[in-house]
Amino acid sequence: TPFIPNIEEMTFSTFPPIESDGSVVISNQDINQLGFNPNRSWQKGQTLDTIIQLGDISEGFGVETFTLNEIKSLVNLNFHQFSLKDFGIIQFQTISSLFDAIPNLKNKKIKTIPPLRDLIKDTQCGGQSQGCNLLNYSVKKITKDSQLASLPLNQLSLEQYKFSDIPGLSNTELKEFNQWQQVYLSEIPGLNQVSFADFPNSLSTDSIEFAQIDITFSEAEYESLKSISGSYQEGFNKSCTGGCSHIELGGNPLILGKQWISGNSQKVQGGYGILSSLFGGVEPTGRHPFGDVFKVVIGDIDETTGTVETDLYFRVCQKGWIDLGCSPYGIGPIPFMTFKENNWIFF
């Protein structure tokens, strides 16, 4: 019988580590032009939540509309075990951007908000609170002074503060904070444990179809002209010639005799917008049974045992004030599921 992975049990923490080293590299000149730095590198064995940033899964999962409190309620977190250092978004904030994210801070006095109190005290008052009039100012008044407003919170030792030291922090949507897109999933407490069924845009298995794996072919001599694999850019019937490892499908009249080509044999164009040039502009051929958050790719095929490995690939995206688009699906492979001849596979 066909087997559908249980979306309820899928989280970023349940995936095995990535299987090869990789990186995203663009020049400093390009970074300045884009106003965004997608650069990162990873080693084989690293977990996905330390490679993927919030911006990468924004379009697919709507992650940016989460608040910390919503994540907490989904995964049963205890905030007392965390400090502000564990909330990676804080490292990108200034007094001004914090005020923009949490407008309710405006009438609160600086001295009542421990991180802001210490930031002002240490940088403006010689470390003394006595006689330091600035501490009695409201947040709004401090932000009227551009020099004070631009003081960065990452000057502080953030591990000494709790989430509750910034009123309203845990009830603020992630997207309200400056540079939220560039924070790794691992830097948002509990996010890697959220079920793929519980994201604001949850994954769905509604449109999944099944077929049976009839035959597995190695790269030796086969061409593949009846493909159901490819990419959003090239379509999902991209033929392959000259050594095309693939599986042939049956059991479903819709795609009898069709072929799903291995991503090891064929690369296809991927991505859109400025970021489409990353990963050389190409990605392994595959399909999207679960939507566009990740791509399902057939990896190694062993013809002698009839074994088929599938992998997942993720991408880099940036949709802020300017939509820079998304890269090809180049972050992978992440081992997914193993099939045998005569098993049913989803497409």
Coordinates of C-alpha atoms in Angstrom, one line a residue:
T1 CA 0.0 0.0 0.0
P2 CA 1.2 3.6 -0.6
F3 CA 3.0 5.2 2.2
I4 CA 2.6 8.9 2.9
P5 CA 5.1 10.5 5.3
N6 CA 3.2 11.9 8.3
I7 CA 3.4 15.7 8.0
E8 CA 2.4 15.9 11.7
E9 CA 5.7 14.2 12.7
M10 CA 7.9 16.1 10.2
T11 CA 10.0 18.8 11.9
F12 CA 13.4 20.4 11.0
S13 CA 14.9 18.4 13.9
T14 CA 13.7 15.0 12.5
F15 CA 15.8 15.2 9.3
P16 CA 19.2 13.6 9.2
P17 CA 22.3 15.8 8.8
I18 CA 23.3 17.1 5.4
E19 CA 25.4 14.7 3.3
S20 CA 28.0 17.1 1.7
D21 CA 29.8 20.3 2.3
G22 CA 28.5 23.4 0.5
S23 CA 28.4 27.2 0.5
V24 CA 26.7 30.2 -0.9
V25 CA 29.1 32.9 -1.8
I26 CA 28.6 36.3 -3.5
S27 CA 31.0 39.3 -3.5
N28 CA 30.9 42.1 -1.0
Q29 CA 30.0 44.4 -3.9
D30 CA 26.9 42.4 -4.7
I31 CA 26.0 42.2 -1.0
N32 CA 26.1 46.0 -0.8
Q33 CA 24.0 46.3 -3.9
L34 CA 21.4 43.8 -2.6
G35 CA 21.4 45.1 0.9
F36 CA 21.3 41.4 1.9
N37 CA 24.0 38.9 2.7
P38 CA 23.0 35.3 1.7
N39 CA 26.6 34.0 2.3
R40 CA 27.0 30.9 4.4
S41 CA 28.9 27.7 4.3
W42 CA 28.2 24.3 5.9
Q43 CA 29.9 21.0 6.5
K44 CA 28.8 17.5 6.0
G45 CA 27.1 16.4 9.2
Q46 CA 25.5 19.8 10.0
T47 CA 21.8 19.9 10.9
L48 CA 19.4 21.6 8.5
D49 CA 18.3 24.2 11.1
T50 CA 21.8 25.6 11.3
I51 CA 21.9 26.1 7.5
I52 CA 18.4 27.4 6.7
Q53 CA 17.5 31.0 7.5
L54 CA 14.0 32.3 8.2
G55 CA 13.9 34.1 4.8
D56 CA 14.5 30.8 3.0
I57 CA 11.2 29.3 4.2
S58 CA 9.1 32.5 4.4
E59 CA 7.3 32.0 1.1
G60 CA 6.6 28.3 1.7
F61 CA 5.8 28.2 5.4
G62 CA 4.9 31.8 6.4
V63 CA 7.2 31.4 9.4
E64 CA 7.6 35.2 9.8
T65 CA 4.1 35.6 11.2
F66 CA 5.0 33.4 14.2
T67 CA 5.5 35.0 17.6
L68 CA 7.7 33.4 20.3
N69 CA 4.6 32.7 22.4
E70 CA 2.9 30.8 19.5
I71 CA 6.0 28.6 19.0
K72 CA 6.1 28.0 22.7
S73 CA 2.5 26.8 22.8
L74 CA 3.1 24.5 19.8
V75 CA 6.2 22.7 21.2
N76 CA 5.8 23.1 24.9
L77 CA 8.8 25.2 25.6
N78 CA 9.9 26.7 28.9
F79 CA 11.2 30.2 28.3
H80 CA 13.0 30.3 31.6
Q81 CA 15.8 28.1 30.2
F82 CA 16.6 30.7 27.5
S83 CA 18.3 34.1 27.5
L84 CA 18.1 36.9 24.9
K85 CA 21.3 35.5 23.4
D86 CA 19.2 32.4 22.3
F87 CA 16.8 34.7 20.3
G88 CA 19.1 35.3 17.3
I89 CA 17.0 38.2 16.0
I90 CA 18.1 40.4 18.9
Q91 CA 21.7 40.6 17.6
F92 CA 20.5 42.7 14.6
Q93 CA 18.5 45.2 16.7
T94 CA 19.2 48.7 17.7
I95 CA 17.1 50.8 20.2
S96 CA 15.3 52.3 17.2
S97 CA 14.6 49.0 15.4
L98 CA 13.3 47.5 18.7
F99 CA 11.0 50.4 19.1
D100 CA 9.8 50.0 15.5
A101 CA 9.1 46.3 16.1
I102 CA 7.3 46.8 19.5
P103 CA 5.6 50.2 19.4
N104 CA 4.1 49.7 22.8
L105 CA 7.5 50.3 24.3
K106 CA 7.3 54.0 23.4
N107 CA 6.1 55.4 26.8
K108 CA 8.1 53.0 29.0
K109 CA 11.1 54.5 30.7
I110 CA 14.5 53.3 29.7
K111 CA 15.3 52.3 33.3
T112 CA 12.4 49.8 33.4
I113 CA 13.7 47.8 30.4
P114 CA 16.9 46.1 31.7
P115 CA 18.8 45.6 28.3
L116 CA 18.1 49.2 27.2
R117 CA 18.9 50.6 30.7
D118 CA 22.3 48.8 30.7
L119 CA 23.0 49.9 27.1
I120 CA 22.4 53.5 27.8
K121 CA 24.1 53.3 31.2
D122 CA 27.3 51.7 29.8
T123 CA 27.6 53.8 26.7
Q124 CA 26.3 57.2 27.8
C125 CA 26.7 57.4 31.6
G126 CA 30.1 56.0 32.3
G127 CA 28.6 52.9 33.7
Q128 CA 26.8 54.9 36.5
S129 CA 23.1 55.0 37.0
Q130 CA 23.3 57.7 39.7
G131 CA 22.5 61.1 38.2
C132 CA 22.1 59.7 34.7
N133 CA 19.1 61.6 33.5
L134 CA 18.8 59.6 30.3
L135 CA 17.5 56.6 32.2
N136 CA 14.3 58.5 33.0
Y137 CA 13.6 59.2 29.4
S138 CA 10.9 57.3 27.6
V139 CA 12.0 54.9 24.7
K140 CA 10.2 57.3 22.3
K141 CA 12.3 60.2 23.5
I142 CA 15.6 58.3 23.2
T143 CA 14.7 57.4 19.6
K144 CA 14.5 61.0 18.7
D145 CA 18.2 61.2 19.1
S146 CA 19.7 59.5 16.1
Q147 CA 23.0 58.6 17.9
L148 CA 21.2 57.0 20.8
A149 CA 18.6 55.4 18.6
S150 CA 21.3 53.6 16.6
L151 CA 22.9 51.9 19.6
P152 CA 23.1 48.2 18.9
L153 CA 21.9 45.6 21.4
N154 CA 24.7 43.2 20.4
Q155 CA 27.1 45.4 22.4
L156 CA 25.6 43.8 25.5
S157 CA 26.2 40.3 27.0
L158 CA 22.8 39.2 26.0
E159 CA 22.9 35.9 28.0
Q160 CA 22.3 37.9 31.2
Y161 CA 18.7 38.9 30.1
K162 CA 15.4 37.0 29.9
F163 CA 12.8 37.3 27.2
S164 CA 10.5 39.0 29.7
D165 CA 13.1 41.8 30.2
I166 CA 11.8 43.4 27.0
P167 CA 8.0 43.8 27.4
G168 CA 6.0 42.6 24.4
L169 CA 9.0 40.7 22.9
S170 CA 7.3 37.3 23.0
N171 CA 4.1 38.6 21.4
T172 CA 5.7 40.3 18.5
E173 CA 5.7 38.7 15.0
L174 CA 9.2 37.7 13.8
K175 CA 8.7 39.8 10.7
E176 CA 8.5 43.0 12.7
F177 CA 12.1 42.8 13.6
N178 CA 15.0 44.2 11.5
Q179 CA 16.8 41.6 9.4
W180 CA 14.6 38.7 10.6
Q181 CA 15.3 37.0 7.2
Q182 CA 18.9 36.4 8.1
V183 CA 18.4 34.5 11.3
Y184 CA 19.0 30.7 11.3
L185 CA 16.1 28.5 12.3
S186 CA 18.3 27.1 15.2
E187 CA 18.4 30.7 16.6
I188 CA 14.7 30.8 17.3
P189 CA 13.9 28.7 20.3
G190 CA 11.7 25.7 19.6
L191 CA 11.3 26.5 15.9
N192 CA 13.1 23.3 14.8
Q193 CA 10.5 21.3 16.7
V194 CA 7.4 22.8 15.1
S195 CA 5.5 20.2 13.0
F196 CA 5.3 20.9 9.3
A197 CA 1.5 20.7 9.8
D198 CA 1.6 23.6 12.3
F199 CA 3.4 26.3 10.4
P200 CA 1.2 29.3 9.4
N201 CA 1.3 27.9 5.8
S202 CA 1.2 24.2 6.7
L203 CA 2.4 21.5 4.3
S204 CA -0.3 19.5 2.7
T205 CA -0.4 16.0 1.2
D206 CA -3.8 16.6 -0.5
S207 CA -2.4 16.7 -4.0
I208 CA -0.1 13.7 -3.7
E209 CA -0.5 10.9 -6.3
F210 CA 1.2 7.5 -6.2
A211 CA 2.9 5.2 -8.6
Q212 CA 4.7 1.9 -8.3
I213 CA 8.4 1.6 -8.9
D214 CA 8.5 -0.9 -11.8
I215 CA 12.2 -1.0 -12.7
T216 CA 15.3 0.8 -11.5
F217 CA 18.0 1.7 -14.1
S218 CA 21.6 2.7 -13.5
E219 CA 23.4 5.3 -15.6
A220 CA 24.9 2.7 -17.9
E221 CA 23.2 3.0 -21.3
Y222 CA 19.7 4.5 -20.7
E223 CA 18.3 7.6 -22.1
S224 CA 15.1 8.9 -20.6
L225 CA 12.5 10.6 -22.9
K226 CA 9.3 10.1 -20.9
S227 CA 10.3 12.1 -17.8
I228 CA 8.1 13.3 -15.0
S229 CA 11.0 15.2 -13.3
G230 CA 12.5 18.6 -13.8
S231 CA 12.1 22.0 -12.2
Y232 CA 9.6 24.9 -11.9
Q233 CA 11.7 26.7 -14.5
E234 CA 12.0 23.9 -17.1
G235 CA 8.8 22.0 -16.4
F236 CA 8.4 18.5 -15.1
N237 CA 9.0 16.5 -18.2
K238 CA 12.6 17.2 -18.9
S239 CA 14.2 14.5 -21.0
C240 CA 17.7 13.2 -20.4
T241 CA 20.2 11.6 -22.8
G242 CA 23.6 10.2 -22.3
G243 CA 23.6 8.1 -19.1
C244 CA 20.4 8.7 -17.2
S245 CA 19.9 6.8 -14.0
H246 CA 16.1 6.7 -13.4
I247 CA 13.1 4.7 -12.2
E248 CA 10.3 3.6 -14.4
L249 CA 6.8 3.9 -12.9
G250 CA 3.6 1.9 -13.2
G251 CA 0.6 1.0 -11.2
N252 CA -1.1 4.3 -12.0
P253 CA -2.6 4.8 -15.5
L254 CA -1.8 8.5 -15.3
I255 CA 1.9 7.8 -15.6
L256 CA 2.4 4.3 -16.8
G257 CA 5.9 3.9 -18.2
K258 CA 7.0 7.4 -17.2
Q259 CA 10.4 8.0 -15.8
W260 CA 11.7 9.9 -12.8
I261 CA 15.3 10.7 -13.4
S262 CA 18.0 10.8 -10.7
G263 CA 19.3 14.2 -9.6
N264 CA 22.8 12.6 -9.8
S265 CA 22.4 12.2 -13.5
Q266 CA 20.7 15.5 -14.5
K267 CA 20.9 19.1 -13.4
V268 CA 18.2 21.6 -14.5
Q269 CA 17.7 25.3 -14.4
G270 CA 16.3 26.6 -11.1
G271 CA 15.6 29.7 -9.1
Y272 CA 14.2 33.1 -10.1
G273 CA 15.1 36.7 -9.5
I274 CA 18.6 37.8 -8.7
L275 CA 19.3 34.8 -6.4
S276 CA 18.8 32.4 -9.4
S277 CA 22.5 32.8 -10.2
L278 CA 23.5 31.0 -7.0
F279 CA 24.6 27.3 -7.2
G280 CA 25.6 28.0 -10.8
G281 CA 21.9 28.5 -11.7
V282 CA 21.1 24.8 -11.6
E283 CA 19.6 22.2 -9.3
P284 CA 19.1 18.4 -9.4
T285 CA 16.1 17.3 -11.3
G286 CA 13.1 16.2 -9.2
R287 CA 9.6 17.0 -8.1
H288 CA 7.6 18.9 -5.5
P289 CA 4.9 16.6 -4.0
F290 CA 4.9 18.7 -0.8
G291 CA 5.0 22.2 -2.3
D292 CA 7.9 24.6 -2.8
V293 CA 9.6 24.6 0.6
F294 CA 11.9 21.8 -0.5
K295 CA 12.4 19.6 -3.6
V296 CA 12.3 15.8 -3.5
V297 CA 15.1 14.3 -5.6
I298 CA 16.0 10.7 -6.5
G299 CA 19.6 10.2 -5.4
D300 CA 21.4 6.9 -5.5
I301 CA 19.8 4.0 -7.4
D302 CA 21.2 0.5 -7.0
E303 CA 20.0 -1.6 -10.0
T304 CA 21.3 -4.9 -8.5
T305 CA 19.2 -4.6 -5.3
G306 CA 16.4 -2.4 -6.8
T307 CA 17.0 0.2 -4.1
V308 CA 16.1 3.9 -4.6
E309 CA 17.2 6.6 -2.2
T310 CA 15.4 9.9 -2.1
D311 CA 16.9 13.2 -0.9
L312 CA 15.6 16.7 -0.1
Y313 CA 17.0 19.9 -1.3
F314 CA 16.3 23.4 0.1
R315 CA 16.9 26.9 -1.3
V316 CA 18.0 30.4 -0.4
C317 CA 15.3 33.1 -0.6
Q318 CA 15.0 36.8 0.2
K319 CA 11.7 38.6 0.0
G320 CA 11.9 41.8 1.9
W321 CA 11.4 45.4 0.8
I322 CA 12.9 44.2 -2.4
D323 CA 12.1 40.7 -3.7
L324 CA 15.4 39.1 -4.7
G325 CA 13.7 35.9 -5.5
C326 CA 15.1 32.4 -4.7
S327 CA 18.1 30.4 -5.5
P328 CA 17.9 27.0 -7.2
Y329 CA 17.4 24.1 -4.8
G330 CA 21.0 23.7 -3.9
I331 CA 21.1 23.1 -0.1
G332 CA 21.3 19.3 0.2
P333 CA 21.3 16.4 -0.1
I334 CA 19.3 15.6 3.1
P335 CA 18.5 11.9 3.2
F336 CA 14.8 11.3 3.0
M337 CA 13.2 7.9 2.3
T338 CA 14.4 4.7 0.8
F339 CA 12.2 2.7 -1.7
K340 CA 12.5 -0.7 -3.4
E341 CA 11.2 -2.0 -6.7
N342 CA 7.4 -2.6 -6.5
N343 CA 7.1 -0.1 -3.6
W344 CA 4.7 2.8 -4.1
I345 CA 6.3 6.3 -4.4
F346 CA 4.5 9.7 -4.2
F347 CA 4.8 12.3 -6.9

